[in-house]
Amino acid sequence: MKKIKIFIDAGHGGTDPGAVGNGLREKDLTLAIAKALKKYLEQYENVEVRLSREDDRTLTLKQRTDMANAWGADYFISVHINAGGGTGIETFIWNGNVSAATRNNQNVMHSEIMKAVGNVRDRGKKTQNFHVVRESNMPAILPEFMFIDNANDAQLLKDPAFLNKCAKGMENGLVSIFNLKKKVQPTPTPMQTQSNTNKLYRVQVGAFANKANAEALANELKSKGYSVFIAE
Ligand SMILES: [Zn+2]
């Protein structure tokens, strides 16, 4: 089965802090949200996730879209924090000739983000001529999560639980768009060792003078699904 490739671009980084305000730097918040989203997506089958950066490094906009295009991503998400007077969340797609999938994905992502984040202003679904949404070859979205220079928004952005909600909203959107399924957790079977090494731990459950009594217990254990042998 072909894996769904999600490219998450943590906006800014390195020598470019992005917007700053209230003791916060955009580049740190975008990285935290991108990493949280990656972690959430690791719970699903058939998804591959790549981040434009996993640490505080400088990348040009072209490097970011080149990475996603060379990889052949199915969706491009560029995480940003707003500034310049305002409050709340808005999402952007390219203001040029975009695919129907780009618009549909924005509808789904936008409403799931607003649902997960809760009681903040919905600034709406917008279009812009941003490099990353224009030059990516796949459907792309650029969410702006809150205003770093707004004291109330910054208060929320300082709470890791709030950043996780932003990631959760995108996770829910992606689950809906790509019909993602949670990985099945393996359940341990009786007597199976949980060791990482090749060691086997034997468990003795009884010692009997009379062989018939040993066999009776062995049969009972076998009936419960254990593998049993009698040693003399
Ligand atoms: Zn930004």
XYZ file of N, CA and C in Angstrom, residues 31-201:
513
model
N 8.127 25.181 15.548
C 8.824 23.892 15.685
C 8.104 22.994 16.684
N 7.645 23.571 17.790
C 6.935 22.781 18.810
C 5.646 22.193 18.238
N 4.907 22.998 17.480
C 3.644 22.517 16.896
C 3.933 21.451 15.830
N 4.944 21.693 14.999
C 5.292 20.722 13.937
C 5.687 19.379 14.543
N 6.489 19.432 15.611
C 6.928 18.184 16.258
C 5.757 17.452 16.912
N 4.841 18.210 17.520
C 3.666 17.586 18.144
C 2.817 16.893 17.080
N 2.654 17.552 15.941
C 1.854 16.955 14.866
C 2.518 15.678 14.361
N 3.845 15.718 14.216
C 4.556 14.525 13.761
C 4.307 13.364 14.718
N 4.392 13.664 16.009
C 4.189 12.627 17.029
C 2.767 12.055 16.950
N 1.797 12.919 16.812
C 0.412 12.443 16.693
C 0.246 11.548 15.464
N 0.877 11.932 14.360
C 0.672 11.180 13.117
C 1.347 9.815 13.147
N 2.321 9.657 14.051
C 3.002 8.361 14.160
C 2.089 7.259 14.691
N 0.901 7.636 15.194
C -0.058 6.623 15.652
C -0.795 5.947 14.502
N -0.620 6.453 13.264
C -1.451 5.975 12.155
C -0.650 5.107 11.190
N -1.385 4.206 10.554
C -0.802 3.322 9.549
C -0.584 4.080 8.245
N 0.418 3.627 7.499
C 0.613 4.098 6.125
C 0.790 5.606 5.994
N 1.428 6.191 6.984
C 1.737 7.622 6.893
C 3.238 7.801 7.085
N 3.825 8.624 6.254
C 5.213 9.036 6.452
C 5.196 10.537 6.679
N 5.968 10.976 7.662
C 5.995 12.396 7.995
C 7.417 12.904 7.852
N 7.561 14.054 7.246
C 8.875 14.694 7.188
C 8.727 16.152 7.612
N 9.665 16.613 8.420
C 9.683 18.013 8.838
C 10.743 18.761 8.021
N 10.470 20.016 7.732
C 11.475 20.815 7.015
C 12.710 21.001 7.897
N 12.489 21.049 9.218
C 13.602 21.130 10.165
C 13.165 20.511 11.486
N 14.108 19.845 12.152
C 13.820 19.219 13.447
C 14.509 20.007 14.560
N 15.228 21.055 14.173
C 15.927 21.872 15.173
C 15.942 23.325 14.703
N 16.693 24.147 15.408
C 16.698 25.580 15.135
C 17.714 25.898 14.049
N 17.318 25.777 12.788
C 18.264 26.046 11.697
C 17.642 26.942 10.630
N 18.531 27.586 9.876
C 18.096 28.517 8.841
C 17.804 27.763 7.547
N 16.654 28.001 6.960
C 16.299 27.419 5.660
C 15.646 28.500 4.817
N 15.963 28.533 3.520
C 15.249 29.461 2.648
C 13.872 28.872 2.340
N 12.986 29.722 1.828
C 11.657 29.233 1.447
C 11.786 28.210 0.318
N 12.735 28.477 -0.615
C 12.924 27.566 -1.748
C 13.403 26.197 -1.274
N 14.298 26.185 -0.274
C 14.765 24.894 0.259
C 13.594 24.074 0.801
N 12.650 24.752 1.418
C 11.502 24.052 2.021
C 10.629 23.407 0.952
N 10.276 24.178 -0.086
C 9.414 23.600 -1.128
C 10.195 22.600 -1.983
N 11.495 22.844 -2.201
C 12.318 21.871 -2.945
C 12.310 20.515 -2.247
N 12.441 20.553 -0.905
C 12.453 19.315 -0.110
C 11.161 18.533 -0.305
N 10.050 19.227 -0.175
C 8.734 18.567 -0.280
C 8.492 18.058 -1.701
N 8.895 18.849 -2.706
C 8.687 18.444 -4.095
C 9.546 17.240 -4.451
N 10.820 17.242 -4.012
C 11.727 16.118 -4.312
C 11.230 14.841 -3.627
N 10.678 14.984 -2.461
C 10.186 13.830 -1.696
C 8.888 13.281 -2.299
N 8.133 14.155 -2.982
C 6.837 13.749 -3.533
C 5.759 13.711 -2.475
N 5.724 14.751 -1.632
C 4.736 14.806 -0.547
C 3.322 14.847 -1.116
N 2.384 14.328 -0.347
C 0.966 14.389 -0.712
C 0.295 15.646 -0.173
N 0.889 16.217 0.871
C 0.316 17.440 1.433
C 1.437 18.225 2.094
N 1.351 19.543 1.971
C 2.357 20.447 2.515
C 1.679 21.360 3.530
N 2.168 21.333 4.758
C 1.609 22.191 5.813
C 2.714 23.091 6.334
N 2.535 24.397 6.225
C 3.539 25.325 6.723
C 2.987 26.041 7.951
N 3.589 25.726 9.100
C 3.068 26.218 10.382
C 3.654 27.600 10.693
N 2.776 28.560 10.959
C 3.209 29.922 11.302
C 2.389 30.497 12.459
N 2.958 31.552 13.049
C 2.267 32.328 14.084
C 2.157 33.752 13.545
N 1.033 34.366 13.744
C 0.750 35.685 13.198
C 1.328 36.811 14.056
N 1.340 38.000 13.480
C 1.727 39.212 14.207
C 1.148 40.411 13.468
N 1.147 41.541 14.134
C 0.742 42.767 13.453
C -0.598 43.309 13.901
N -1.047 42.885 15.068
C -2.294 43.452 15.584
C -3.482 42.646 15.131
N -4.011 41.868 16.021
C -5.144 41.001 15.697
C -5.194 39.891 16.706
N -6.114 38.981 16.508
C -6.219 37.829 17.399
C -6.843 36.669 16.639
N -6.497 35.461 17.041
C -7.144 34.278 16.477
C -6.356 33.583 15.382
N -7.084 32.771 14.633
C -6.468 31.838 13.676
C -7.030 32.067 12.277
N -6.139 32.000 11.287
C -6.569 32.003 9.888
C -5.717 31.002 9.120
N -6.254 30.512 8.014
C -5.484 29.577 7.182
C -5.415 30.129 5.765
N -4.271 29.856 5.110
C -4.047 30.364 3.761
C -3.765 29.238 2.763
N -4.295 29.405 1.561
C -3.842 28.629 0.410
C -3.371 29.650 -0.634
N -2.772 29.172 -1.713
C -2.288 30.078 -2.761
C -3.464 30.817 -3.399
N -3.240 32.084 -3.762
C -4.305 32.864 -4.407
C -4.288 32.699 -5.928
N -3.530 31.702 -6.411
C -3.500 31.434 -7.859
C -4.427 30.290 -8.216
N -4.044 29.552 -9.248
C -4.882 28.490 -9.775
C -4.636 27.198 -8.997
N -5.406 26.969 -7.952
C -5.178 25.788 -7.104
C -6.150 24.669 -7.462
N -5.781 23.464 -7.068
C -6.627 22.295 -7.324
C -7.838 22.304 -6.397
N -8.842 21.513 -6.779
C -10.027 21.362 -5.920
C -9.605 20.756 -4.590
N -8.624 19.821 -4.630
C -8.154 19.191 -3.385
C -7.590 20.233 -2.427
N -6.874 21.209 -2.968
C -6.296 22.267 -2.123
C -7.388 22.998 -1.353
N -8.472 23.334 -2.069
C -9.591 24.051 -1.422
C -10.349 23.154 -0.445
N -10.608 21.912 -0.871
C -11.315 20.980 0.025
C -10.517 20.729 1.292
N -9.206 20.509 1.112
C -8.356 20.256 2.276
C -8.355 21.450 3.230
N -8.351 22.652 2.665
C -8.392 23.847 3.528
C -9.695 23.881 4.328
N -10.811 23.559 3.661
C -12.099 23.536 4.378
C -12.041 22.600 5.570
N -11.520 21.383 5.331
C -11.484 20.369 6.389
C -10.494 20.770 7.482
N -9.291 21.144 7.089
C -8.250 21.508 8.063
C -8.709 22.695 8.908
N -9.265 23.696 8.238
C -9.678 24.906 8.952
C -10.718 24.585 10.019
N -11.744 23.814 9.638
C -12.807 23.561 10.624
C -12.311 22.644 11.730
N -11.440 21.685 11.423
C -10.911 20.807 12.478
C -9.991 21.578 13.434
N -9.220 22.505 12.887
C -8.349 23.325 13.753
C -9.206 24.156 14.699
N -10.226 24.818 14.158
C -11.069 25.672 15.001
C -11.777 24.851 16.082
N -12.215 23.643 15.694
C -12.901 22.757 16.639
C -11.955 22.350 17.780
N -10.730 21.972 17.425
C -9.786 21.463 18.432
C -9.277 22.579 19.347
N -9.052 23.748 18.786
C -8.472 24.840 19.572
C -9.530 25.469 20.472
N -10.765 25.535 19.979
C -11.843 26.021 20.835
C -12.095 27.499 20.707
N -12.185 28.162 21.834
C -12.764 29.487 21.890
C -11.782 30.607 21.520
N -11.382 30.669 20.252
C -10.564 31.792 19.775
C -11.202 32.309 18.484
N -10.839 33.517 18.090
C -11.475 34.111 16.917
C -11.122 33.350 15.632
N -12.158 33.057 14.866
C -11.966 32.422 13.562
C -11.862 33.537 12.522
N -10.629 33.759 12.014
C -10.391 34.843 11.057
C -10.693 34.416 9.629
N -10.976 33.138 9.475
C -11.445 32.674 8.167
C -10.400 32.016 7.294
N -10.913 31.477 6.175
C -10.088 30.801 5.172
C -9.692 31.836 4.127
N -8.394 31.972 3.909
C -7.908 33.053 3.062
C -6.975 32.537 1.967
N -6.659 33.430 1.028
C -5.703 33.108 -0.033
C -4.626 34.180 -0.042
N -3.403 33.784 -0.404
C -2.282 34.726 -0.461
C -1.244 34.187 -1.433
N -0.367 35.080 -1.872
C 0.693 34.669 -2.789
C 1.972 34.348 -2.015
N 1.872 33.457 -1.029
C 3.054 33.045 -0.260
C 3.867 32.022 -1.064
N 5.198 32.139 -0.974
C 6.076 31.218 -1.712
C 5.723 29.747 -1.457
N 5.617 29.375 -0.174
C 5.500 27.937 0.143
C 4.205 27.305 -0.386
N 3.114 28.064 -0.412
C 1.872 27.489 -0.939
C 1.816 27.595 -2.471
N 2.608 28.504 -3.036
C 2.649 28.656 -4.500
C 3.589 27.646 -5.143
N 4.744 27.449 -4.558
C 5.805 26.653 -5.210
C 5.792 25.169 -4.832
N 4.921 24.773 -3.938
C 4.812 23.345 -3.625
C 3.936 22.688 -4.694
N 4.357 21.503 -5.164
C 3.653 20.839 -6.271
C 2.413 20.074 -5.832
N 2.176 20.041 -4.526
C 1.053 19.268 -3.990
C 0.109 20.238 -3.265
N -1.114 19.805 -2.921
C -1.969 20.691 -2.125
C -1.214 21.197 -0.904
N -1.417 22.466 -0.580
C -0.658 23.077 0.512
C -1.537 24.019 1.303
N -1.165 24.165 2.566
C -1.898 25.075 3.456
C -0.906 25.753 4.391
N -1.213 26.974 4.771
C -0.377 27.704 5.729
C -1.285 28.263 6.818
N -1.354 27.580 7.955
C -2.128 28.125 9.067
C -1.307 29.125 9.880
N -1.964 30.195 10.304
C -1.361 31.183 11.221
C -2.080 31.033 12.550
N -1.345 30.476 13.528
C -1.946 30.202 14.829
C -1.742 31.376 15.786
N -2.735 32.237 15.927
C -2.732 33.309 16.929
C -1.675 34.387 16.641
N -1.739 35.472 17.432
C -0.859 36.633 17.234
C 0.136 36.735 18.388
N 1.403 36.654 18.021
C 2.459 36.636 19.033
C 2.568 37.980 19.757
N 2.133 39.055 19.087
C 2.257 40.399 19.681
C 0.965 40.836 20.389
N 0.034 39.890 20.530
C -1.186 40.157 21.300
C -1.033 39.467 22.660
N -1.180 40.239 23.735
C -0.885 39.707 25.077
C -1.737 38.480 25.404
N -3.030 38.520 25.040
C -3.910 37.380 25.336
C -3.538 36.155 24.516
N -3.286 36.362 23.219
C -2.882 35.245 22.354
C -1.557 34.662 22.837
N -0.621 35.556 23.213
C 0.701 35.102 23.657
C 0.585 34.251 24.914
N -0.358 34.646 25.782
C -0.583 33.865 27.000
C -0.950 32.427 26.648
N -1.805 32.262 25.652
C -2.185 30.918 25.195
C -0.989 30.204 24.567
N -0.223 30.938 23.755
C 0.911 30.332 23.046
C 2.015 29.868 24.001
N 2.022 30.414 25.214
C 3.024 30.009 26.210
C 2.678 28.660 26.841
N 1.460 28.176 26.618
C 0.999 26.928 27.229
C 1.205 25.769 26.240
N 2.084 24.813 26.591
C 2.315 23.684 25.672
C 1.025 22.941 25.326
N 0.066 22.906 26.264
C -1.208 22.221 25.989
C -1.953 22.914 24.851
N -1.811 24.236 24.760
C -2.462 24.966 23.668
C -1.797 24.637 22.328
N -0.458 24.564 22.324
C 0.253 24.220 21.082
C -0.143 22.805 20.630
N -0.319 21.902 21.607
C -0.764 20.544 21.272
C -2.148 20.546 20.642
N -3.029 21.439 21.109
C -4.376 21.532 20.525
C -4.294 21.961 19.058
N -3.387 22.879 18.762
C -3.198 23.320 17.373
C -2.800 22.116 16.511
N -1.865 21.305 17.041
C -1.413 20.109 16.314
C -2.544 19.091 16.194
N -3.311 18.952 17.261
C -4.428 17.995 17.296
C -5.455 18.329 16.214
N -5.745 19.591 16.053
C -6.689 20.019 15.019
C -6.207 19.609 13.639
N -4.908 19.790 13.379
C -4.354 19.402 12.075
C -4.365 17.882 11.926
N -4.059 17.179 13.031
C -4.126 15.708 13.004
C -5.536 15.267 12.592
N -6.552 15.815 13.233
C -7.938 15.432 12.940
C -8.297 15.743 11.484
N -7.814 16.872 10.996
C -8.045 17.230 9.598
C -7.423 16.210 8.655
N -6.191 15.823 8.941
C -5.482 14.870 8.078
C -6.122 13.488 8.125
N -6.610 13.093 9.300
C -7.303 11.807 9.440
C -8.517 11.784 8.516
N -9.236 12.892 8.497
C -10.434 12.986 7.666
C -10.074 13.041 6.177
N -9.092 13.852 5.816
C -8.724 14.022 4.404
C -8.188 12.718 3.810
N -7.280 12.066 4.543
C -6.598 10.885 3.995
C -7.153 9.572 4.547
N -8.255 9.658 5.317
C -8.884 8.461 5.861
C -7.863 7.599 6.616
N -7.122 8.237 7.509
C -6.054 7.539 8.243
C -6.649 6.621 9.299
N -5.994 5.483 9.480
C -6.425 4.498 10.480
C -5.334 4.326 11.525
N -5.772 4.224 12.788
C -4.809 4.002 13.865
C -4.122 2.659 13.704
N -2.845 2.606 14.073
C -2.115 1.340 14.069
C -2.750 0.403 15.090
N -2.785 -0.883 14.753
C -3.307 -1.871 15.699
C -2.211 -2.169 16.709
N -2.550 -2.081 17.996
C -1.567 -2.392 19.046
C -1.481 -3.899 19.206
N -0.281 -4.495 19.142
C -0.177 -5.941 19.352
C -0.506 -6.290 20.804
N -1.332 -7.349 21.017
C -1.659 -7.780 22.379
C -0.791 -8.981 22.730
N -0.185 -8.973 23.918
C 0.695 -10.085 24.286
C -0.099 -11.378 24.490
N 0.456 -12.487 24.057
C -0.194 -13.788 24.240
C 0.363 -14.423 25.510
N -0.347 -15.384 26.121
C 0.132 -16.002 27.361
C 1.520 -16.596 27.197
N 2.337 -16.457 28.215
C 3.673 -17.039 28.283
C 4.671 -16.395 27.322
N 4.230 -15.395 26.580
C 5.158 -14.756 25.658
C 6.112 -13.874 26.451
N 7.380 -13.956 26.161
C 8.321 -13.128 26.901
C 8.301 -11.716 26.331
N 8.466 -10.738 27.186
C 8.454 -9.335 26.771
C 9.881 -8.788 26.692
N 10.834 -9.702 26.695
C 12.228 -9.283 26.728
C 12.702 -8.823 25.358
N 13.570 -7.863 25.351
C 14.151 -7.402 24.079
C 15.280 -8.319 23.613
N 15.793 -9.119 24.519
C 16.882 -10.020 24.155
C 16.287 -11.345 23.710
N 17.128 -12.299 23.440
C 16.618 -13.611 23.055
C 16.457 -14.545 24.243
N 16.538 -13.991 25.434
C 16.366 -14.809 26.644
C 14.951 -15.339 26.738
N 14.810 -16.540 27.236
C 13.492 -17.092 27.547
C 13.432 -17.339 29.032
N 12.343 -16.936 29.661
C 12.178 -17.172 31.085
C 11.191 -18.308 31.275
